[in-house]
GROMACS .gro file of C-alpha atoms in nm:
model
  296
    1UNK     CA    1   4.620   0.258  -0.761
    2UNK     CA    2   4.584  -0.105  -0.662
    3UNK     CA    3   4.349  -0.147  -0.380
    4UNK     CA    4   4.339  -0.507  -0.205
    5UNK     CA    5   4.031  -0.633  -0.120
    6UNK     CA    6   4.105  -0.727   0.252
    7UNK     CA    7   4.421  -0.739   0.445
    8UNK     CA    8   4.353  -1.013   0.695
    9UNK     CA    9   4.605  -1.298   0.574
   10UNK     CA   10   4.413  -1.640   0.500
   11UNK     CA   11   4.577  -1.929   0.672
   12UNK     CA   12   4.904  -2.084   0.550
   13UNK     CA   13   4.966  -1.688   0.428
   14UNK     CA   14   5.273  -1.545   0.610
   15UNK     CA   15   5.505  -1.266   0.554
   16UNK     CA   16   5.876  -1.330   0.443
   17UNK     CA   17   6.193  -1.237   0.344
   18UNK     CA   18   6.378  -1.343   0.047
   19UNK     CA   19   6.754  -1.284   0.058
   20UNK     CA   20   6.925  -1.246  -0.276
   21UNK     CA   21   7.306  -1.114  -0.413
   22UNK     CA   22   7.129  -0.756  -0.405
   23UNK     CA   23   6.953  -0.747  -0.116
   24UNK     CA   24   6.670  -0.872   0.094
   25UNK     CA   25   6.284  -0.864  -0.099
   26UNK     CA   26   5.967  -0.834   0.126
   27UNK     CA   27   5.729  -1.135   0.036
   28UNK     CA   28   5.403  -1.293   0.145
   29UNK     CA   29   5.435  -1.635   0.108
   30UNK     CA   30   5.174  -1.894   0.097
   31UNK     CA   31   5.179  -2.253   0.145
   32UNK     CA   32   4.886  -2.534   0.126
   33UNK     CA   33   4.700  -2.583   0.451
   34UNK     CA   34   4.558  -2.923   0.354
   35UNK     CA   35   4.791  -3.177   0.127
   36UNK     CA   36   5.196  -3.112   0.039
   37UNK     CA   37   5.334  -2.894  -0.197
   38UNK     CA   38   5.381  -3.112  -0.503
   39UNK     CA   39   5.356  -2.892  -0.802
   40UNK     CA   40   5.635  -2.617  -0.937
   41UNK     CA   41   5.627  -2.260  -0.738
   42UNK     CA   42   5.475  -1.969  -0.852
   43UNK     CA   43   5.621  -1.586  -0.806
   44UNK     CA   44   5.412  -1.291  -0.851
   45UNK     CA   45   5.495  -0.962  -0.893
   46UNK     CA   46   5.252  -0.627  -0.815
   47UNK     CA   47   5.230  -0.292  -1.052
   48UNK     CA   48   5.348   0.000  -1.004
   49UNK     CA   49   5.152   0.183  -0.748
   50UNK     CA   50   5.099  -0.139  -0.589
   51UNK     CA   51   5.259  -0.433  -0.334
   52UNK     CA   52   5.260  -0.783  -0.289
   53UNK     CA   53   4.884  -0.718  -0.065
   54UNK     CA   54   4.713  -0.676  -0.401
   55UNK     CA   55   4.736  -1.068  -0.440
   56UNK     CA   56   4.603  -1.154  -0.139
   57UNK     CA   57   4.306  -1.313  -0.250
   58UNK     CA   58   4.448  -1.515  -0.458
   59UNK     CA   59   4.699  -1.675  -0.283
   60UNK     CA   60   4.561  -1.917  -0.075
   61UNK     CA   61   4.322  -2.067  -0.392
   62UNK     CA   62   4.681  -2.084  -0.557
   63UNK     CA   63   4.873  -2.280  -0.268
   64UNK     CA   64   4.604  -2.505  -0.258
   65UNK     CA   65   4.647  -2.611  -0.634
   66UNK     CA   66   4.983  -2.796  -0.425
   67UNK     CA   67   5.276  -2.532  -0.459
   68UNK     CA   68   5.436  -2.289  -0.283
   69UNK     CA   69   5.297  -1.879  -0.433
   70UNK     CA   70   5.533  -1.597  -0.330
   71UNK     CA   71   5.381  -1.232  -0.386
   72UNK     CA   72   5.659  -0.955  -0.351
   73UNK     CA   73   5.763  -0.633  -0.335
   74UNK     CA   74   5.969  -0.448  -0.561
   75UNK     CA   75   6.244  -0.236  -0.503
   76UNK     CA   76   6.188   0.096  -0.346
   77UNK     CA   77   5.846  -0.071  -0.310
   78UNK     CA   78   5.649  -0.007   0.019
   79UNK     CA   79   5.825  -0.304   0.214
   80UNK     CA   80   6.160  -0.334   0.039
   81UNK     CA   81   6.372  -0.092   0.049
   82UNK     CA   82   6.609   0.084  -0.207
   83UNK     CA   83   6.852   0.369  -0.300
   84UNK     CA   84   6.833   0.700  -0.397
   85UNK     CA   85   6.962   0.575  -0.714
   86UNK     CA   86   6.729   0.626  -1.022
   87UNK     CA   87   6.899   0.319  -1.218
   88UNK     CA   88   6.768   0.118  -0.988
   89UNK     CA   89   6.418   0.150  -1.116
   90UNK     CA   90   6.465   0.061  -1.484
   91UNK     CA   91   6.248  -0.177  -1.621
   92UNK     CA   92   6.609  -0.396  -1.712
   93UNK     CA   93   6.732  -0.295  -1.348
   94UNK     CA   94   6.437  -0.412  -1.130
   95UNK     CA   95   6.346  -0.703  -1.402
   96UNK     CA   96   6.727  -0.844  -1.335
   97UNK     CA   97   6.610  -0.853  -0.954
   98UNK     CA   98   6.313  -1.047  -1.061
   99UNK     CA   99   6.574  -1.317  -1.220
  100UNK     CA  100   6.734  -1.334  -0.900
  101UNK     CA  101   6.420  -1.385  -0.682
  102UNK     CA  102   6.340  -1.604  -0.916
  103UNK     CA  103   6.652  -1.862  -0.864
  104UNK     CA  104   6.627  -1.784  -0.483
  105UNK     CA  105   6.328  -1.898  -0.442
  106UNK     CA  106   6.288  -2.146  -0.695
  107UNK     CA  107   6.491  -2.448  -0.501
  108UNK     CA  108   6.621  -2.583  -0.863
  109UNK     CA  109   6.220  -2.629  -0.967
  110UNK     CA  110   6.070  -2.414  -1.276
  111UNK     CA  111   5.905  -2.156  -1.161
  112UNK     CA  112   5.596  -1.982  -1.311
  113UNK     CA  113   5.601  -1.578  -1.337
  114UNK     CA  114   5.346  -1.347  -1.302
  115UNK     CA  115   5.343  -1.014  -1.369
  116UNK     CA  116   5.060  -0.777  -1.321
  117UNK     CA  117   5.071  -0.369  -1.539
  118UNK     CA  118   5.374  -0.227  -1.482
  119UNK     CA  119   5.515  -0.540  -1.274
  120UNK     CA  120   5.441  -0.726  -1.618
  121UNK     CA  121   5.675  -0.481  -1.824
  122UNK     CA  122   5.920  -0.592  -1.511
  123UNK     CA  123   5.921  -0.957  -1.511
  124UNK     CA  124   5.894  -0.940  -1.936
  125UNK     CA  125   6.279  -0.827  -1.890
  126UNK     CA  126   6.345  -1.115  -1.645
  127UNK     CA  127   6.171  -1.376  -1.952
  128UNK     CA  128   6.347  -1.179  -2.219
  129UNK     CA  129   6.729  -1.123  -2.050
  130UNK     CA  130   6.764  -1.289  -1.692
  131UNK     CA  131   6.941  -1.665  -1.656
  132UNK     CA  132   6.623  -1.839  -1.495
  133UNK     CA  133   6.415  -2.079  -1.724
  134UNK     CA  134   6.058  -2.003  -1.657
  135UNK     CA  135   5.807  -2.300  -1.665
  136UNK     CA  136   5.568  -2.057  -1.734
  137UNK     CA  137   5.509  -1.609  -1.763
  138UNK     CA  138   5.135  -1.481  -1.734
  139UNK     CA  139   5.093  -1.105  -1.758
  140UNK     CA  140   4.819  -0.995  -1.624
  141UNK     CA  141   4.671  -0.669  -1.744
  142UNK     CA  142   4.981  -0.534  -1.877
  143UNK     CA  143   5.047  -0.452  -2.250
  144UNK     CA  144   5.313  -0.497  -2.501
  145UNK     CA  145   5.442  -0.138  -2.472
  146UNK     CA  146   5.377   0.194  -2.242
  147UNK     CA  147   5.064   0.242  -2.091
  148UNK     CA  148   4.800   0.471  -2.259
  149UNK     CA  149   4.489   0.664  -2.144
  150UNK     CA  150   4.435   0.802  -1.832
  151UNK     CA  151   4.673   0.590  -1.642
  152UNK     CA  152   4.915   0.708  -1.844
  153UNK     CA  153   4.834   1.036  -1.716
  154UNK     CA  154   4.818   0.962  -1.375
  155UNK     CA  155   5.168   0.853  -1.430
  156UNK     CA  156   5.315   1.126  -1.589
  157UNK     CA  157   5.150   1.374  -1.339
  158UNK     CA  158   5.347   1.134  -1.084
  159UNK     CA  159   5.688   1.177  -1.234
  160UNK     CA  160   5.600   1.559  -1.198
  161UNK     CA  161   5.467   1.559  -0.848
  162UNK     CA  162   5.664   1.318  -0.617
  163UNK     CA  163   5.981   1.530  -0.653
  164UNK     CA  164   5.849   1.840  -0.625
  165UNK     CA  165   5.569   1.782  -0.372
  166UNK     CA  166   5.665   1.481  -0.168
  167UNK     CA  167   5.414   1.153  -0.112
  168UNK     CA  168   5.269   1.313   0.172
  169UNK     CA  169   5.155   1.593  -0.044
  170UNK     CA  170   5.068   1.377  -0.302
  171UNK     CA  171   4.858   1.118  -0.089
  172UNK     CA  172   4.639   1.425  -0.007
  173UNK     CA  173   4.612   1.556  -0.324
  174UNK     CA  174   4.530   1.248  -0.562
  175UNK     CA  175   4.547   0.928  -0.369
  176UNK     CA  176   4.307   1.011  -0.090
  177UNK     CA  177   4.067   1.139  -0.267
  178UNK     CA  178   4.021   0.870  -0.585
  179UNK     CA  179   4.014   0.623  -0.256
  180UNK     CA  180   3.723   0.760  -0.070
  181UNK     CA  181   3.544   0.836  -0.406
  182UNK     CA  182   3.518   0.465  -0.442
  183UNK     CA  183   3.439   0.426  -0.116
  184UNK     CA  184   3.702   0.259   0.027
  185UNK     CA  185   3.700   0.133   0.394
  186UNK     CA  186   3.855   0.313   0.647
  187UNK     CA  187   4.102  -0.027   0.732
  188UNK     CA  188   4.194  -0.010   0.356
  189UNK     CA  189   4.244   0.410   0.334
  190UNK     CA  190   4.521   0.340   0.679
  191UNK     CA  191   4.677   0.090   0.455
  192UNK     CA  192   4.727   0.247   0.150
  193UNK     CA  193   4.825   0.569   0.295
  194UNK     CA  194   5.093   0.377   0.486
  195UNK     CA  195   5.205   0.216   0.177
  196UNK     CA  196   5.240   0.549  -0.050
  197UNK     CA  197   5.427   0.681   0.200
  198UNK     CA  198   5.644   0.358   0.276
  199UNK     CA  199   5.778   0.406  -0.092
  200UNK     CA  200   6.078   0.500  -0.223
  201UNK     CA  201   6.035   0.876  -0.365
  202UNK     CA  202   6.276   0.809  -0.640
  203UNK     CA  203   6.132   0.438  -0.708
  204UNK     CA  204   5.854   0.516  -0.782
  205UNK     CA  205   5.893   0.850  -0.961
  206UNK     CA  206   6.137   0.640  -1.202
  207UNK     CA  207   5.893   0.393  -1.258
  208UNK     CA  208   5.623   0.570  -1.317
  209UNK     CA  209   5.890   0.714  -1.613
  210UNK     CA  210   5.941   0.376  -1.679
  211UNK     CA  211   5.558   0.255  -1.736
  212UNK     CA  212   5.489   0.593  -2.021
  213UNK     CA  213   5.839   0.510  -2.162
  214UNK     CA  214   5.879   0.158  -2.234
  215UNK     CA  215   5.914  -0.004  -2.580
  216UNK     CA  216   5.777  -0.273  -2.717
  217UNK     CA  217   5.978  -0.633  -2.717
  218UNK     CA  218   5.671  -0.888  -2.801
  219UNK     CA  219   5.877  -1.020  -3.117
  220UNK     CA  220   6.153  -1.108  -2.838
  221UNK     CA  221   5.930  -1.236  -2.624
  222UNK     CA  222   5.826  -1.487  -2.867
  223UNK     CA  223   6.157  -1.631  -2.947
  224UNK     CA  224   6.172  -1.732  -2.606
  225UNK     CA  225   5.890  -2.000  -2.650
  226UNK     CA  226   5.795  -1.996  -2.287
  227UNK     CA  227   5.432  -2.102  -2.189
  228UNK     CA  228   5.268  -1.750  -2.182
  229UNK     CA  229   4.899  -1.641  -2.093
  230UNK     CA  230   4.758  -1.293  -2.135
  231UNK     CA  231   4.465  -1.282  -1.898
  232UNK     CA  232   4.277  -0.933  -1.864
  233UNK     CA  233   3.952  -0.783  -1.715
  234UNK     CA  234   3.700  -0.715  -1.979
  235UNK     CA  235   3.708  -0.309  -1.872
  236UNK     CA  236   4.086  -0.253  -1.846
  237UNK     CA  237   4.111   0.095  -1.860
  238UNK     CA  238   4.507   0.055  -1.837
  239UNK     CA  239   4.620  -0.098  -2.202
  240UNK     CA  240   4.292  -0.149  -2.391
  241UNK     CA  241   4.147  -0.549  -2.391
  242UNK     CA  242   4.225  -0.495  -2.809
  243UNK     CA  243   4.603  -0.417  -2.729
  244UNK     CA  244   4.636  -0.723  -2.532
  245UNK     CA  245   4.401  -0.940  -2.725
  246UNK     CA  246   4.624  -0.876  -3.024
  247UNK     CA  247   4.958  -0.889  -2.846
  248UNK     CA  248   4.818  -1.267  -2.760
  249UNK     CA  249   4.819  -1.314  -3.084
  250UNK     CA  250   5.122  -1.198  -3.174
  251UNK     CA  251   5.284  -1.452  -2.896
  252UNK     CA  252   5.066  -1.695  -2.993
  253UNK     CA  253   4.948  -1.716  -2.611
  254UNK     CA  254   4.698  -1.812  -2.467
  255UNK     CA  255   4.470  -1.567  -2.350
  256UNK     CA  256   4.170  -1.519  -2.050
  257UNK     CA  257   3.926  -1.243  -1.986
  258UNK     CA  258   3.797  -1.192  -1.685
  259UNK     CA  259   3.407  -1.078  -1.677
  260UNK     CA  260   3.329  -0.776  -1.475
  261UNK     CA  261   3.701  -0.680  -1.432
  262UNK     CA  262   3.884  -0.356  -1.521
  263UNK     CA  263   4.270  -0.376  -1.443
  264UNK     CA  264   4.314  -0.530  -1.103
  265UNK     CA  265   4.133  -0.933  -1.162
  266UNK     CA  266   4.320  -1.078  -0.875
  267UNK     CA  267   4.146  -0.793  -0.633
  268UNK     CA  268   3.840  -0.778  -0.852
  269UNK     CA  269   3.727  -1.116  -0.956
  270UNK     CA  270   3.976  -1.316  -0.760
  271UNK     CA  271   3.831  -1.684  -0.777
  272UNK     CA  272   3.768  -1.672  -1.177
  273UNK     CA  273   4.202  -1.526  -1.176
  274UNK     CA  274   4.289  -1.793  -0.969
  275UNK     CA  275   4.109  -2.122  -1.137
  276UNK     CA  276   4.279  -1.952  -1.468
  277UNK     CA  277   4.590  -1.916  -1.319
  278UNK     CA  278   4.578  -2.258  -1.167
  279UNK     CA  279   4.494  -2.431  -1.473
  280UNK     CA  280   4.729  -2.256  -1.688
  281UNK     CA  281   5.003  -2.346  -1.463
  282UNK     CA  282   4.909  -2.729  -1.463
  283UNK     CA  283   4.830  -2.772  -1.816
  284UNK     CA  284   5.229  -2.570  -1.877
  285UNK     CA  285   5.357  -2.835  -1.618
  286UNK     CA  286   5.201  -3.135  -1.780
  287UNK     CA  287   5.340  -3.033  -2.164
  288UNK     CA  288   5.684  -2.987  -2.025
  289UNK     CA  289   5.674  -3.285  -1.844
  290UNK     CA  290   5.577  -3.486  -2.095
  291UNK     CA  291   5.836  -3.328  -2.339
  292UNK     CA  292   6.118  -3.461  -2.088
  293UNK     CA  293   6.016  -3.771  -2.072
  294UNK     CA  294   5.974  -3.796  -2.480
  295UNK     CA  295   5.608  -3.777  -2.482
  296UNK     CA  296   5.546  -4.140  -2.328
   0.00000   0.00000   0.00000
């Protein structure tokens, strides 16, 4: 379970709505307070247990690099809504809405993608199959394949539990208490109670499928030769630092790790994700710049 750090939005942070061919998306959008926006847009995308509120430390370091940052929901997720339909909730299925928010909101600029656990399998299917030309894809502590360990059995024991208990049952019986075990305050507990229980059933028992299931598609990935970090907390206890240090390699990306973070950096080391984010997005924009203009 993600768990933002505070829910107060920073200024020039402001809830939205994106409207696409398959319905309207829940965002927080965030724009510079001091200068213009003069840089390429940015669209993040939460995991699976998440929403776009587990960026929202980040987002106001990111508008201020110049650009307009949009943090979403996903289908079925907390804030957007979505059928009883479990196709809806593929990877493919949701990462085809990704290629659509991605042209909505992109106003005929690149965008850069970000994907964080299962949001990263996501938006890899909108780099890998959708129409939209990325000027850059960062996932951020998300691996090449399913998820392993002891998230992966917190997801499995999802896919068994939400349809035969309910999310109330299941807030109770495995969200509250991991939340006040950490010690989480009281403003944070409402929250995240009011998301569980703002989700889909079928969303998120699909993706929580989805996240245990998914192959891996690094090799096609690579042929797509977009700018791609990995950037990961030293302590992810989702996929292991080695799995994505190695599936870096493979991609021949770049890749960050976070000190002191496990598998949430933008909530747990926020300023050291943003600066890395920022300057991975302005060294991407500078190469392909210069490559359209023939390197002069």
């Amino acid at each position: 379970m993600s768990t933002p750090r505070f829910l107060t939005l920073p200024p020039g942070v402001a809830p939205q709505k994106i409207e696409t061919p398959q319905g309207s998306f829940a965002a927080l959008e965030a724009l510079p307070v001091s200068g213009v926006v003069e840089r390429w847009p940015a669209l993040l995308v939460p995991g699976l247990t998440g929403s776009k509120e587990d960026f929202i430390a980040i987002l106001q370091t990111l508008a201020q690099s110049g650009r307009r940052v949009l943090a979403v929901d996903l289908r079925g997720q907390y804030e957007t809504p979505g059928p009883d339909d479990p196709s809806a909730y593929t990877c493919a299925a949701l990462g085809a809405d990704i290629d659509l928010l991605a042209q909505a909101t992109g106003g005929g600029e690149p965008i850069h993608l970000v994907g964080h656990s299962f949001g990263g399998l996501v938006t890899r299917e909108a780099v890998v199959d959708g129409r939209t030309k990325f000027a850059s894809f960062t996932l951020m502590g998300s691996g090449p394949a399913a998820i392993v360990g002891r998230r992966a059995h917190h997801s499995r024991t999802l896919m068994k539990e939400v349809p035969e208990q309910g999310l109330e049952e299941v807030w109770h019986s495995r969200f509250e208490p991991e939340a006040l075990n950490a010690g989480v305050p009281d403003d944070i507990l409402a929250f995240l109670r009011k998301r569980l229980l703002a989700n889909s059933p079928t969303a998120l028992a699909c993706m929580a499928e989805q996240v245990v299931t998914m192959h891996d598609r690094t090799d096609e990935l690579r042929q797509v030769e977009v700018p791609t970090l990995v950037l990961y907390g030293e302590h992810d206890d989702g996929w292991p630092p080695e799995t994505q240090s190695e599936m870096a390699a493979a991609l021949g990306a770049e890749s960050v790790v976070v000190p002191g973070a496990a598998h949430s950096p933008a909530v747990e080391a926020p300023e050291t994700t943003a600066a890395a984010l920022v300057r991975f997005w302005n060294a991407a924009e500078s190469r392909l710049l210069d490559s359209r203009s023939g390197g002069m």
